[in-house]
Short mmCIF file of C-alpha atoms and ligand atoms in Angstrom, two decimals:
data_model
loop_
_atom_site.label_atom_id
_atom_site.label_comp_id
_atom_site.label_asym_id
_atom_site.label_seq_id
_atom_site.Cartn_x
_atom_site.Cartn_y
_atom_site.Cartn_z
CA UNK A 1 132.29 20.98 114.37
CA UNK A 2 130.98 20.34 117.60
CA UNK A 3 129.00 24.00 118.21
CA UNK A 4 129.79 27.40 116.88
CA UNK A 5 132.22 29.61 117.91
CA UNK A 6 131.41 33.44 119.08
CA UNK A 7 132.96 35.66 116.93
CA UNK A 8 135.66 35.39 113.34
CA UNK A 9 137.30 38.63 112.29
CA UNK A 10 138.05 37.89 108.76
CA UNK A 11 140.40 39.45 106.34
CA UNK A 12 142.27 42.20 108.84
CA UNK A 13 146.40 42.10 108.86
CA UNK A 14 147.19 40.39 112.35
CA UNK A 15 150.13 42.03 114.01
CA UNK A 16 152.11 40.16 116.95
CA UNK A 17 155.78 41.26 117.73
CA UNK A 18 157.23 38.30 115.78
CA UNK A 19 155.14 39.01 112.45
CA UNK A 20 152.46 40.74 110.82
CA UNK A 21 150.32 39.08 107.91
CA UNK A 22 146.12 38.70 106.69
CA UNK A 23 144.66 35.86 108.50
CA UNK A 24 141.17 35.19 110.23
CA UNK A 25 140.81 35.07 113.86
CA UNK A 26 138.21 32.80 115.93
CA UNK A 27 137.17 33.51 119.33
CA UNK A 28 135.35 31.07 121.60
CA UNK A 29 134.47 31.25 125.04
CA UNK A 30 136.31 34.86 125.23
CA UNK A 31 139.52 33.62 123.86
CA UNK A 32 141.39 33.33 120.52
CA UNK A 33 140.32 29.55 119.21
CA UNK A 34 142.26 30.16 116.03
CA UNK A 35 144.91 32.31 113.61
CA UNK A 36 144.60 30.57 110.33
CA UNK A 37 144.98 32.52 106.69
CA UNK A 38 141.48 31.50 105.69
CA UNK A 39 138.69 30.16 108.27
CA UNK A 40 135.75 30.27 106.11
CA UNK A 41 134.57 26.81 107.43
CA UNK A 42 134.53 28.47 110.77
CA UNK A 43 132.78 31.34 109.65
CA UNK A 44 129.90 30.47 108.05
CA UNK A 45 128.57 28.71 111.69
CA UNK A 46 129.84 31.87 113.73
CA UNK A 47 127.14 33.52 115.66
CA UNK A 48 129.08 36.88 114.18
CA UNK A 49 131.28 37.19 111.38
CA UNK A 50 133.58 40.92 111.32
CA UNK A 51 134.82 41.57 107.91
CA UNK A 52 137.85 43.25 109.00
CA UNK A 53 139.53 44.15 105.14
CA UNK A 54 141.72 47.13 104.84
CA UNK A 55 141.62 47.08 108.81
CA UNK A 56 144.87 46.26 111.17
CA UNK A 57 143.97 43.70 114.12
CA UNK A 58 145.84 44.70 117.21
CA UNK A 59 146.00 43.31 120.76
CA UNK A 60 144.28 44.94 122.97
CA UNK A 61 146.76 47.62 124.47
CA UNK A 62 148.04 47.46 127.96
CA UNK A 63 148.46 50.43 129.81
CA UNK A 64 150.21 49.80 133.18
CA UNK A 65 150.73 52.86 134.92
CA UNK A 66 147.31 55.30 135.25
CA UNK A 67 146.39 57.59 138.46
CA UNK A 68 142.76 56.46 137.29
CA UNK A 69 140.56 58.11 140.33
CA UNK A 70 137.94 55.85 142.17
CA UNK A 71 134.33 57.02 142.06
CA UNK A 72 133.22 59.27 145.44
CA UNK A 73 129.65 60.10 146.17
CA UNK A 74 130.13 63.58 144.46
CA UNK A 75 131.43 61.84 141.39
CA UNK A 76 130.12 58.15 141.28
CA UNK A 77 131.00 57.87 137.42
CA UNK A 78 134.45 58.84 137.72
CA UNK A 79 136.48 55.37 137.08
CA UNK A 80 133.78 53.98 134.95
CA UNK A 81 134.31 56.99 133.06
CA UNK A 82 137.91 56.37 132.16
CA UNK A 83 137.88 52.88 131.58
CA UNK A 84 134.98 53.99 128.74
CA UNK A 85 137.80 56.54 127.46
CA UNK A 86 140.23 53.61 127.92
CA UNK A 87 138.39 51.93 125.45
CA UNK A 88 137.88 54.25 123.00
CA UNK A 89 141.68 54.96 122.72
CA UNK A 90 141.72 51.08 122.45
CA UNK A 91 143.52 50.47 125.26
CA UNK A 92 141.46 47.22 126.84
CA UNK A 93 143.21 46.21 130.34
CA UNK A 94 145.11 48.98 132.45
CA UNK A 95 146.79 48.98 135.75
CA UNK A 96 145.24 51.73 138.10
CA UNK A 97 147.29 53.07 141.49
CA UNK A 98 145.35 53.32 144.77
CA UNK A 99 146.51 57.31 144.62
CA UNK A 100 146.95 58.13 149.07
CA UNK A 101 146.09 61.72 149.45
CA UNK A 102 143.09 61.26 146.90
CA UNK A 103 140.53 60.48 149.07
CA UNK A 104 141.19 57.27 150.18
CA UNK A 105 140.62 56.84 154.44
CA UNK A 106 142.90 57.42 157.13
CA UNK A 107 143.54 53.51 157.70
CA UNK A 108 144.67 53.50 153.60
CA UNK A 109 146.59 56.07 154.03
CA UNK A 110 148.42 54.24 156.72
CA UNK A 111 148.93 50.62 154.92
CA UNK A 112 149.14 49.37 151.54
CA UNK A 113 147.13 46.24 152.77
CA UNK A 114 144.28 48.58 153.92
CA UNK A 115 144.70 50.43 150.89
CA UNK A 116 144.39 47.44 148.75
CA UNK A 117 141.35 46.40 150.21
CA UNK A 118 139.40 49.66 150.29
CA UNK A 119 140.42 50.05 146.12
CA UNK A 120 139.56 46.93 145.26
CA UNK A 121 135.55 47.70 146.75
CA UNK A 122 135.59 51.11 145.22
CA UNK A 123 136.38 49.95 141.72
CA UNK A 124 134.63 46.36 141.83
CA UNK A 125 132.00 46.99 139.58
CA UNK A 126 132.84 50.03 137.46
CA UNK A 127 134.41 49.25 134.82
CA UNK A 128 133.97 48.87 131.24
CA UNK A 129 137.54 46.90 130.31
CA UNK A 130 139.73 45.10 132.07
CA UNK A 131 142.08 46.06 135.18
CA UNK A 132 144.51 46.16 137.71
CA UNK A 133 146.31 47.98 140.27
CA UNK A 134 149.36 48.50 141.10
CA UNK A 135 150.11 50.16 144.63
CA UNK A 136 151.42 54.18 145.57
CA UNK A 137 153.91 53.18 148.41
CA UNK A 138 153.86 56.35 150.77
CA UNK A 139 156.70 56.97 153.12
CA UNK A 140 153.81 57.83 155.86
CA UNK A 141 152.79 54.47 156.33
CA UNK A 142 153.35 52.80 159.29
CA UNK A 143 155.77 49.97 157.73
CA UNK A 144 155.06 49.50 153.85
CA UNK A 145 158.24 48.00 152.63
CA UNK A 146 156.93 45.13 155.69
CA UNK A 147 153.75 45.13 154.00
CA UNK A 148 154.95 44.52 150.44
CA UNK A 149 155.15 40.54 150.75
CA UNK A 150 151.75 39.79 151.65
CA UNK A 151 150.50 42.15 148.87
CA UNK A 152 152.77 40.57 146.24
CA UNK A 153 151.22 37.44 147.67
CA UNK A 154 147.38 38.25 147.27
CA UNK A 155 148.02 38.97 142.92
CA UNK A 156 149.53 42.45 143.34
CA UNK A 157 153.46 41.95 142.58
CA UNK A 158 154.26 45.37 141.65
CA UNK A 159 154.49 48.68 143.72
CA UNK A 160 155.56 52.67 143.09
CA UNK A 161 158.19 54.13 145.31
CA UNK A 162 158.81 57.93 145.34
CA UNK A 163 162.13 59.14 145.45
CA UNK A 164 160.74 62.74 145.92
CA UNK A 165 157.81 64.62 147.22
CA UNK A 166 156.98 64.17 151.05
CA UNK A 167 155.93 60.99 150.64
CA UNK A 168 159.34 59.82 149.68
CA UNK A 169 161.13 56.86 151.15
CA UNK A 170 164.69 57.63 151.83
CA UNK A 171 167.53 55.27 150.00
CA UNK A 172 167.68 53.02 152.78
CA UNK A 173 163.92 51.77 152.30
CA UNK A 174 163.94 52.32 148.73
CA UNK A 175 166.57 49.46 148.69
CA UNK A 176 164.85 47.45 151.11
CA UNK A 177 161.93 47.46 148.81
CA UNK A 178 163.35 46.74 145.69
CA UNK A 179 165.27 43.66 147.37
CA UNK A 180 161.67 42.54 149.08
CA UNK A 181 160.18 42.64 146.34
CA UNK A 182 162.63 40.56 144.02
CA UNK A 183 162.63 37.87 146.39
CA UNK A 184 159.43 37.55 146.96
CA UNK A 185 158.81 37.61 142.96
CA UNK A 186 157.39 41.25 142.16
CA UNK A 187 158.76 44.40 140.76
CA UNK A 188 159.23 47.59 142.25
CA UNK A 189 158.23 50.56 139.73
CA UNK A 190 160.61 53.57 140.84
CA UNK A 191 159.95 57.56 140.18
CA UNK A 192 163.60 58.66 140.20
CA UNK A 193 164.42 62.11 140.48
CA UNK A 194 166.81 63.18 142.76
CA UNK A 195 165.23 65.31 146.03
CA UNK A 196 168.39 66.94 147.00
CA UNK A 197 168.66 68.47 143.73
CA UNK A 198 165.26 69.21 143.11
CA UNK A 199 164.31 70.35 146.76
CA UNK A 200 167.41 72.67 146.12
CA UNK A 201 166.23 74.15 143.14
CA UNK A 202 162.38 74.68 143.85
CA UNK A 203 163.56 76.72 147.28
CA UNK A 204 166.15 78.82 145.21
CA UNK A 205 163.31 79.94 142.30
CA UNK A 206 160.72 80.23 145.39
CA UNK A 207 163.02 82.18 147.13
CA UNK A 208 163.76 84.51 143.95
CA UNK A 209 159.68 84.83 143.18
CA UNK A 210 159.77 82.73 140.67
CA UNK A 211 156.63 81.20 141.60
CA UNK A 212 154.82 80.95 137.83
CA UNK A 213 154.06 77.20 136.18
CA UNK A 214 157.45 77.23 133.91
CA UNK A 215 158.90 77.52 136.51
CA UNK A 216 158.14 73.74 137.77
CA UNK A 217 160.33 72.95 134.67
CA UNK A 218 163.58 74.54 135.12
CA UNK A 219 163.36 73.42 138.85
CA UNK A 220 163.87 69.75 137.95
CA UNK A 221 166.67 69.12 135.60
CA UNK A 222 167.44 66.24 133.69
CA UNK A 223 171.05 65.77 136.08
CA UNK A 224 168.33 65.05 138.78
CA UNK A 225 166.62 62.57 137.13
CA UNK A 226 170.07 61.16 135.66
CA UNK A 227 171.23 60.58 138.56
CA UNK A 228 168.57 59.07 140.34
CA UNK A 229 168.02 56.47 137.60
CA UNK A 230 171.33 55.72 138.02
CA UNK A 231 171.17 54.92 141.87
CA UNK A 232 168.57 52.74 141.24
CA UNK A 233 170.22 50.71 138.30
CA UNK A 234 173.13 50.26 141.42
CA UNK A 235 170.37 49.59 144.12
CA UNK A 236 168.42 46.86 141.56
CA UNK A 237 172.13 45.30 140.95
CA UNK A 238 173.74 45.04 144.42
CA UNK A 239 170.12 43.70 145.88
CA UNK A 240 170.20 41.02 142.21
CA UNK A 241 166.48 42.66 141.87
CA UNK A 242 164.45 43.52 138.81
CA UNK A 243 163.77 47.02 138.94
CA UNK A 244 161.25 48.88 136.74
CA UNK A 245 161.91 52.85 135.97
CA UNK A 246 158.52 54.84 135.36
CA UNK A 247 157.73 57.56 132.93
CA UNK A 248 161.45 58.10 131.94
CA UNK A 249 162.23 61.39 130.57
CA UNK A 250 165.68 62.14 129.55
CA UNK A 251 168.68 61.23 127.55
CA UNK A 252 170.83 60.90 130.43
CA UNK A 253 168.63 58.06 132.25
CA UNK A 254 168.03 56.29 129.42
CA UNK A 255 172.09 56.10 129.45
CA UNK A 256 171.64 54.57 132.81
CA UNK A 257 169.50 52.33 132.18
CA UNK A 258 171.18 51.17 129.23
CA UNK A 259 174.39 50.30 130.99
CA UNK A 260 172.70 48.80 133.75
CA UNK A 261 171.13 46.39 131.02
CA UNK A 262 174.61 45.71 129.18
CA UNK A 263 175.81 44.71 132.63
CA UNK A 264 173.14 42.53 133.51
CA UNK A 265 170.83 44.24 135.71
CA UNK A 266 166.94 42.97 135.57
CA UNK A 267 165.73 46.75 134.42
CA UNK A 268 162.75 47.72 132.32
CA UNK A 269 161.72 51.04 131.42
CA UNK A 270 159.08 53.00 130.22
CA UNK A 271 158.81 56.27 128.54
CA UNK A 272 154.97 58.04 128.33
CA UNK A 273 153.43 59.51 124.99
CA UNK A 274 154.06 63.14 126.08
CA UNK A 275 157.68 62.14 125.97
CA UNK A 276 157.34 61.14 122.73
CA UNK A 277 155.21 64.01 120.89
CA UNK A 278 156.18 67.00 123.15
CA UNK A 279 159.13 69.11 124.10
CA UNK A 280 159.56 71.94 126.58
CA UNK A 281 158.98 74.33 124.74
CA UNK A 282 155.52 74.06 125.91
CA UNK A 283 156.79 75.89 129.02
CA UNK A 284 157.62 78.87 127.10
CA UNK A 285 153.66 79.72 126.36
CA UNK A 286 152.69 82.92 127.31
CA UNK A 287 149.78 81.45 129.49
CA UNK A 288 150.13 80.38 132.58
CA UNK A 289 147.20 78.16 132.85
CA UNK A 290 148.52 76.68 129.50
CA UNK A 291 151.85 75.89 130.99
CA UNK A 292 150.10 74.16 134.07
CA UNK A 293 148.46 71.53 131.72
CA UNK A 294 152.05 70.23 131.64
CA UNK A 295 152.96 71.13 134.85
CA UNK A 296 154.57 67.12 135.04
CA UNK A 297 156.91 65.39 136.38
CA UNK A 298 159.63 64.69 134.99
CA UNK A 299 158.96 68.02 133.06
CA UNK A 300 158.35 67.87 128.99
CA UNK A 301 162.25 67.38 127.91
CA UNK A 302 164.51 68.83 124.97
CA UNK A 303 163.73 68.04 121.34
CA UNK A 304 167.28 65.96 121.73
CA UNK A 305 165.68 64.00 124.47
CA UNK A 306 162.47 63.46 122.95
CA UNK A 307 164.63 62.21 120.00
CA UNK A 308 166.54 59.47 121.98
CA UNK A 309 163.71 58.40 123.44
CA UNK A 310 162.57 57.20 119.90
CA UNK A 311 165.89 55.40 119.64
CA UNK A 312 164.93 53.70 123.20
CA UNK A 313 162.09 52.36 122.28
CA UNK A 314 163.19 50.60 118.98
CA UNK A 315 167.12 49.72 120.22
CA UNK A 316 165.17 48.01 123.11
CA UNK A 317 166.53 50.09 126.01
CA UNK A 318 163.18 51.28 126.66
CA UNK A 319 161.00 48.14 127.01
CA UNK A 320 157.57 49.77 126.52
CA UNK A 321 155.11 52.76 126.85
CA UNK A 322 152.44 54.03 129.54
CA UNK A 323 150.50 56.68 130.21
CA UNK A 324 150.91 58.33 133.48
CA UNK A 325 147.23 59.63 133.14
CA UNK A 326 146.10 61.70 135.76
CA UNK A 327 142.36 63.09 135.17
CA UNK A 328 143.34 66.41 137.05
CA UNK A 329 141.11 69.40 135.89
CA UNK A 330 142.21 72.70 135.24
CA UNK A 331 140.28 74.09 137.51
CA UNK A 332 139.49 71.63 139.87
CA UNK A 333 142.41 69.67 141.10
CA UNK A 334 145.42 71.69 139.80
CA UNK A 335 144.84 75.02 141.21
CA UNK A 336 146.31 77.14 138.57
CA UNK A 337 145.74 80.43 139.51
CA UNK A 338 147.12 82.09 142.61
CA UNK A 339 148.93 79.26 144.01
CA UNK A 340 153.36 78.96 143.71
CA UNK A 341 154.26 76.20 140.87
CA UNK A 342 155.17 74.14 143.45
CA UNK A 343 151.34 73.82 145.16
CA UNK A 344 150.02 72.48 141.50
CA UNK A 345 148.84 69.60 141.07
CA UNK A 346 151.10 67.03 138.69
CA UNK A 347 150.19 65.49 136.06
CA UNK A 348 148.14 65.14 132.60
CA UNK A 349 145.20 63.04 131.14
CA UNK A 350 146.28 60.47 128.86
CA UNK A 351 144.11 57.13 129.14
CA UNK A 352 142.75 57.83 125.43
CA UNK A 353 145.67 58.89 123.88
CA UNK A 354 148.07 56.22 124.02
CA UNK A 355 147.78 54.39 120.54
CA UNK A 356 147.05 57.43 118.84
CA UNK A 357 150.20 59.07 119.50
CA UNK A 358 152.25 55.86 119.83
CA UNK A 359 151.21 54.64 116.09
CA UNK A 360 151.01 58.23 114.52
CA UNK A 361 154.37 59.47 115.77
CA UNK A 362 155.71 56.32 115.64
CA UNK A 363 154.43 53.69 113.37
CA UNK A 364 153.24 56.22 110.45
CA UNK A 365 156.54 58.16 111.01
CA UNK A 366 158.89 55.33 110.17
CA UNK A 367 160.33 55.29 113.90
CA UNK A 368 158.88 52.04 114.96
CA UNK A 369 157.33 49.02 112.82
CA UNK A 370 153.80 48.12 114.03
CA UNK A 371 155.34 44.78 115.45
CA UNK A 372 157.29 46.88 117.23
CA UNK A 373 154.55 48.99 118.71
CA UNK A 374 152.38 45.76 119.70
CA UNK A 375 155.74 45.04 121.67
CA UNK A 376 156.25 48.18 123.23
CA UNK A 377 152.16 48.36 123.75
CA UNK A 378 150.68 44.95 124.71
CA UNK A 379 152.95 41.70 124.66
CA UNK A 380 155.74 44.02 127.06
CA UNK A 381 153.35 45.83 129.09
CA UNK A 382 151.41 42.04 129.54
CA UNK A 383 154.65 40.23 130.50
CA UNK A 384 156.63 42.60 132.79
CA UNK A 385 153.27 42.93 134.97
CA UNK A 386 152.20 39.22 135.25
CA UNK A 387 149.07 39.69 132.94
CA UNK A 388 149.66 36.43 131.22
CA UNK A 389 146.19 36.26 129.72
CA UNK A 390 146.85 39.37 127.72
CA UNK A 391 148.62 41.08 125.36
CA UNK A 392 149.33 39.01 122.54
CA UNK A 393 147.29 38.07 119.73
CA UNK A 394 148.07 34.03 119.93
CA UNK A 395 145.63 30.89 120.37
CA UNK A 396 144.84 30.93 124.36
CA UNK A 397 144.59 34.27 125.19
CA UNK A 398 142.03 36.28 126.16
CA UNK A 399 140.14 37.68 123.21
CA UNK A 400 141.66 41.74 123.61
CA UNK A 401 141.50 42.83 120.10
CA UNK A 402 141.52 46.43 118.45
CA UNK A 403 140.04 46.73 114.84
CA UNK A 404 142.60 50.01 113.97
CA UNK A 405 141.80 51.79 110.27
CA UNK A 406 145.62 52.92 109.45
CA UNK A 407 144.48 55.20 106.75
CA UNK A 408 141.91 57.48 108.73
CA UNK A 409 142.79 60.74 109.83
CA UNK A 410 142.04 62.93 112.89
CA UNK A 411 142.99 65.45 115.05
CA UNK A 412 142.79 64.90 118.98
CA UNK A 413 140.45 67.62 120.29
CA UNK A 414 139.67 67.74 124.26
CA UNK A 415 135.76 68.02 123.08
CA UNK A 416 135.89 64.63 121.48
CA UNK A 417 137.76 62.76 124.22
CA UNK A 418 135.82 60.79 126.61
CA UNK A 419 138.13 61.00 129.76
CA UNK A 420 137.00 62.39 133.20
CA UNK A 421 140.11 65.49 132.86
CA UNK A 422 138.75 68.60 130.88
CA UNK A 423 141.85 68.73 128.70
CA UNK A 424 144.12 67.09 126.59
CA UNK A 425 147.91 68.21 126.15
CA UNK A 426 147.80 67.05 123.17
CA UNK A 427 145.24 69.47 121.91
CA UNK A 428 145.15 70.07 117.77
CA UNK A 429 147.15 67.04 117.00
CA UNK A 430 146.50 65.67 113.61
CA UNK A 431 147.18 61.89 114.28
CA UNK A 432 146.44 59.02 111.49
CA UNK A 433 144.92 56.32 112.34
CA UNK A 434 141.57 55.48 114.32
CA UNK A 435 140.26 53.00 116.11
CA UNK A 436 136.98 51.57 114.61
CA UNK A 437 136.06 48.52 117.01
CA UNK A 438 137.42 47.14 120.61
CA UNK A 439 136.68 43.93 122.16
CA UNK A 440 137.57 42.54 125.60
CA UNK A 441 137.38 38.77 126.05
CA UNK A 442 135.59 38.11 122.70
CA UNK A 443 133.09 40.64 123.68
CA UNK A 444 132.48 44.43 121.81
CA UNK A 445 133.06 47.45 123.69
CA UNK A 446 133.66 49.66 120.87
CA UNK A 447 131.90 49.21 117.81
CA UNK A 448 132.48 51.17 114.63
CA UNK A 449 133.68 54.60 117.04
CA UNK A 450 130.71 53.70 119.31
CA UNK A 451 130.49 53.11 123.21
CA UNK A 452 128.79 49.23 123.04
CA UNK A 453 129.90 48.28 126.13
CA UNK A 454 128.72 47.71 130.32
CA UNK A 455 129.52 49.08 133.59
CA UNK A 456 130.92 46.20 135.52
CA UNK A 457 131.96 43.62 132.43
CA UNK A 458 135.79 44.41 133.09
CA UNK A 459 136.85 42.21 135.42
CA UNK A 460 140.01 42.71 137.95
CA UNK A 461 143.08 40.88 136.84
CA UNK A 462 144.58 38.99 139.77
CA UNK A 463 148.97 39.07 138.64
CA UNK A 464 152.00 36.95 138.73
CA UNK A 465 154.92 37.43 137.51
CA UNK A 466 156.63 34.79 135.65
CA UNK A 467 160.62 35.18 134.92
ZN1 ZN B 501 152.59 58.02 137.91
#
């Protein structure tokens, strides 16, 4: 043995999508060196040996779609912040959007290029795990869909396009952008609800004074999203694009997108924990400034929808899971009281929450395997977005492990959570499982439930995607 290596986790249950079973795992130089059932050799040179028994190993999960905010001079801790609750919820690379209309300056809010550049010195030395960013494509720019070759070109192949809200882009540059961005080798991510029908229904309940949070819900059906999914599967196909649908919702676009796939379109889709653990009948609390925690969109969905999402994600018409996390505050950015549904901010915190609800409701339930969840979590996540360094526990790749206790129990508590949002939607949750120790590139960030790690040690991950 020529010198020692960093770091061997010994005795844990490696899971990778093709297998689980106990091995060791060497790191070296921030990557995994070695997978072998016994590396004691190894070991007893290692500058630190993890005795990992009773204790799952995970890749480090991959969270690709997060409003994460960049810091301001009124709140200079605010993305370092969430990439610390990141790691807790052992989530070690995630993709952040430049969010316009969030502060960013008038020249951003003009030009994904601009936009680019200002995010990428905002966030260059803040934060505690790895990351990326994917960009908000506003209909106010000056000519975005122009713009999306170069960006695809500097390491950022994937964009968000709006098919509502007023910064939109109407179906004629929607499908311009998905076709740019296939032939130039990205992805466009699309939020599809329909604006006709939605625009429709949020004038009719204004117009009746039906102006209270629940309302937000019964103003954008599942039809709208249905249908709008299924323009894009048509858009992604005549343009021979891959397409990828964000935080999908419903039974009905899940139907779309699984037809598109039997006829060969290049879709992926994701679904977001709060489609997984909660229904709408949140929107029947009482409390309006309850309802406005889930003031979302798409809304919270039937129990019937929240069911066939399940059977998405392990039939493989759902091709993995993301957040959506948006650190609003109650009563800071989503202006509960006084204001029309329609004037609150959307969105929910979820940075920390991801494997906890993903392995509780799923893996402990019976409704996924683990190898399954380390799919839907890392290895997809990693692929679709050109993160080829990540997401799979396999000699070569960065060293993104999660040390996961499948036998703890907890219940997720706002109080507890780390996150820069002052709530959780998925207050009083008893989950199983915890995560006991994180490590990015070889080195700890969370170490037995404790913040170990740096300001500045996660390093931007530069993308391509591969086909
Ligand atoms: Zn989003």
């Amino acid at each position: 043995m020529s010198h020692p290596v960093d770091l061997v986790v010994r005795g844990g249950t490696i899971v990778t999508p093709g297998g689980s079973s106990r091995a060791d795992l060497a790191v070296e130089g921030g990557r995994i060196s070695a997978i072998e059932p016994d590396l004691a050799g190894l070991a007893a040179g290692a500058r630190e040996v993890i005795d990992a028994t009773g204790l799952i190993v995970l890749p480090g999960i991959v969270d690709v779609h997060t409003h994460t905010r960049v810091a301001s001079d009124a709140e200079p801790d605010r993305f370092f912040q969430d990439s610390v609750a990141a790691a807790f919820g052992g989530t070690t690379t995630f993709l952040a959007f430049n969010n316009p209309g969030t502060g960013s300056s008038p020249a951003a809010e003009r030009s994904l290029v601009a936009g680019l550049t200002e995010w990428r010195a905002a966030t260059s030395s803040d934060a505690a795990v790895d990351y990326a960013v994917s960009l908000a494509i506003s209909g106010r720019m000056d000519d975005p869909v122009g713009e999306l070759a170069a960006i695809v070109d500097s390491g950022v192949p994937t964009a968000k396009a709006f098919m509502v809200f007023d910064f939109r882009l109407d179906n004629a540059r929607l499908f311009e952008a998905i076709r740019t961005m296939g032939r130039r080798g990205g992805r466009l991510e699309v939020h599809c609800e329909d604006p006709v029908l939605i625009d429709t229904a949020v004038a009719g309940a204004l117009a009746r004074g039906d102006t209270a949070p629940r309302f937000h819900a019964s103003s954008r059906p599942a039809l709208a999203e249905t249908v709008a999914t299924a323009r894009t599967m048509a858009f992604a196909e005549a343009a021979d694009a891959p397409v990828h649908v964000v935080h999908l919702s419903s039974s009905g676009a899940l139907e779309a997108v699984r037809a598109a796939k039997a006829r060969g379109v290049r879709a992926s889709a994701e679904t977001c924990p709060h489609y997984l653990a909660l229904t709408d009948a949140r929107y029947l609390d009482p409390d309006d400034a309850e309802v406005a925690k889930v003031v979302i969109s798409p809304p919270l969905r039937s129990v019937a929808d929240r069911d066939a999402m399940w059977t998405g994600l392990a039939d493989g018409s759902l091709d993995l899971v993301a957040t959506d996390h948006v650190p609003d505050r109650v009563a800071v950015e989503k202006r509960v009281s006084g204001v029309p549904f329609d004037k609150i901010s959307n969105g929910a915190p979820g940075i920390e929450t991801l494997l906890a609800i993903a392995w509780s409701e799923g893996v402990a339930t019976g409704r996924i395997t683990a190898e399954r969840l380390v799919e839907l979590l890392s290895a997809a996540p990693a692929r679709f977005f050109g993160l080829s360094s990540k997401g799979v526990l396999a000699r070569g790749r960065d060293a993104d492990l999660v040390l996961f206790d499948p036998a703890a129990r907890r219940t997720i508590r706002a109080a507890e959570l780390h996150h820069t949002s002052d709530y959780t939607a998925f207050e009083g949750l008893a989950v199983s499982g915890a995560v006991r120790s994180v490590f990015v590139r070889g080195r700890a960030v969370i170490r037995d439930g404790l913040f170990v790690g740096q300001r500045g040690y996660g390093q931007f991950v530069e993308r391509r995607i591969s086909d």
